Coordinates of C-alpha atoms in Angstrom, one line a residue:
X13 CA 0.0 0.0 0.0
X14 CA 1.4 3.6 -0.6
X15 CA 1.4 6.4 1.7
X16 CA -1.4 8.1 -0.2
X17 CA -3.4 5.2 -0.3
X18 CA -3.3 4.9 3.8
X19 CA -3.7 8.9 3.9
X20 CA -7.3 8.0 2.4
X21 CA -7.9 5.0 5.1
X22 CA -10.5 6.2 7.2
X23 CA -9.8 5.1 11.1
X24 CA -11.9 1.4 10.7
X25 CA -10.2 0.8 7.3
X26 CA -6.6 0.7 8.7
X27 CA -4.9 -2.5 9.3
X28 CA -4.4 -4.0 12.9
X29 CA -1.4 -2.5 14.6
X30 CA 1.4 -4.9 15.1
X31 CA 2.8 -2.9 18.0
X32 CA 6.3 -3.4 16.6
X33 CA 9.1 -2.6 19.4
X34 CA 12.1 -0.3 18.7
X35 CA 14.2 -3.1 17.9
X36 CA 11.9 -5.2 15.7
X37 CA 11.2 -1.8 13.5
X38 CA 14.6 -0.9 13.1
X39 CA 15.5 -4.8 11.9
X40 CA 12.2 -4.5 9.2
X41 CA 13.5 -1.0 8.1
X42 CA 17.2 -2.2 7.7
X43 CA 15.9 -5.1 5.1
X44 CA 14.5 -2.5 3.2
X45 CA 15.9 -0.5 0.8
X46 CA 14.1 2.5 1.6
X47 CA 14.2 2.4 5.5
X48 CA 11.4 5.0 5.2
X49 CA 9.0 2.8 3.4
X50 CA 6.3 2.5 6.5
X51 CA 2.5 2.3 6.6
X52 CA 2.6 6.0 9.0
X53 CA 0.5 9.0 10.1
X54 CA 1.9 12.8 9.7
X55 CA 2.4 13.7 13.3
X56 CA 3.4 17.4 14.0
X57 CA 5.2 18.7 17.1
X58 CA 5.9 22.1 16.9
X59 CA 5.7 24.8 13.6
X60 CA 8.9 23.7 13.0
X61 CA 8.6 20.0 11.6
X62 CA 6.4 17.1 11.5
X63 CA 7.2 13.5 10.5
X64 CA 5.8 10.2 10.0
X65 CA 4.7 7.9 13.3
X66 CA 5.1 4.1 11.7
X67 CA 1.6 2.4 11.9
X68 CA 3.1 -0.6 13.5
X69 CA 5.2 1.1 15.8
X70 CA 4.5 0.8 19.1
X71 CA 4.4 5.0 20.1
X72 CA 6.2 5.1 23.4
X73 CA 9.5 4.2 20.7
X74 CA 8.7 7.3 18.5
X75 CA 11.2 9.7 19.9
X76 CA 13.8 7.2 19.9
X77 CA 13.2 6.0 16.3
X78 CA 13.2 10.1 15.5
X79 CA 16.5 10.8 17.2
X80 CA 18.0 7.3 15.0
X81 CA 16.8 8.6 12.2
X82 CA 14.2 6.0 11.6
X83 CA 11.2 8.4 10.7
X84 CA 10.6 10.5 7.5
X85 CA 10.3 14.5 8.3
X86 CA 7.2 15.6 6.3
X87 CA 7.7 18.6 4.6
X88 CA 5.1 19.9 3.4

């Protein structure tokens, strides 16, 4: 599925989370690649930047993915 395509999921069309941990996401994304091809939702934390929260990835492990450089910064 591309990232447009699950833009236009609404919230009981999206697949089951997998709760990925840290580790188990940054194993998936090192197969890939494209380490930034993830199913994700724009999150935005300040008017500074935003980036893309993995689907599958379990949230309390968002900041650390960020600071790794595991997550896509949305730009526009």
């Amino acid at each position: 599925m591309t990232q447009e395509e699950f833009r236009k999921l609404s919230w009981s069309e999206l697949p089951p989370k997998r709760n990925l941990t840290l580790e188990q996401f940054i194993k998936e994304q090192d197969a890939k690649a494209d380490k930034f091809d993830y199913e994700g939702t724009v999150v935005c934390y300040s008017t500074n930047y935003a980036y893309r929260v993995p689907w599958h990835l379990r949230s309390e492990d968002a900041q650390t993915a960020w600071e790794l450089g595991y997550l896509e910064e949305e730009l526009d």
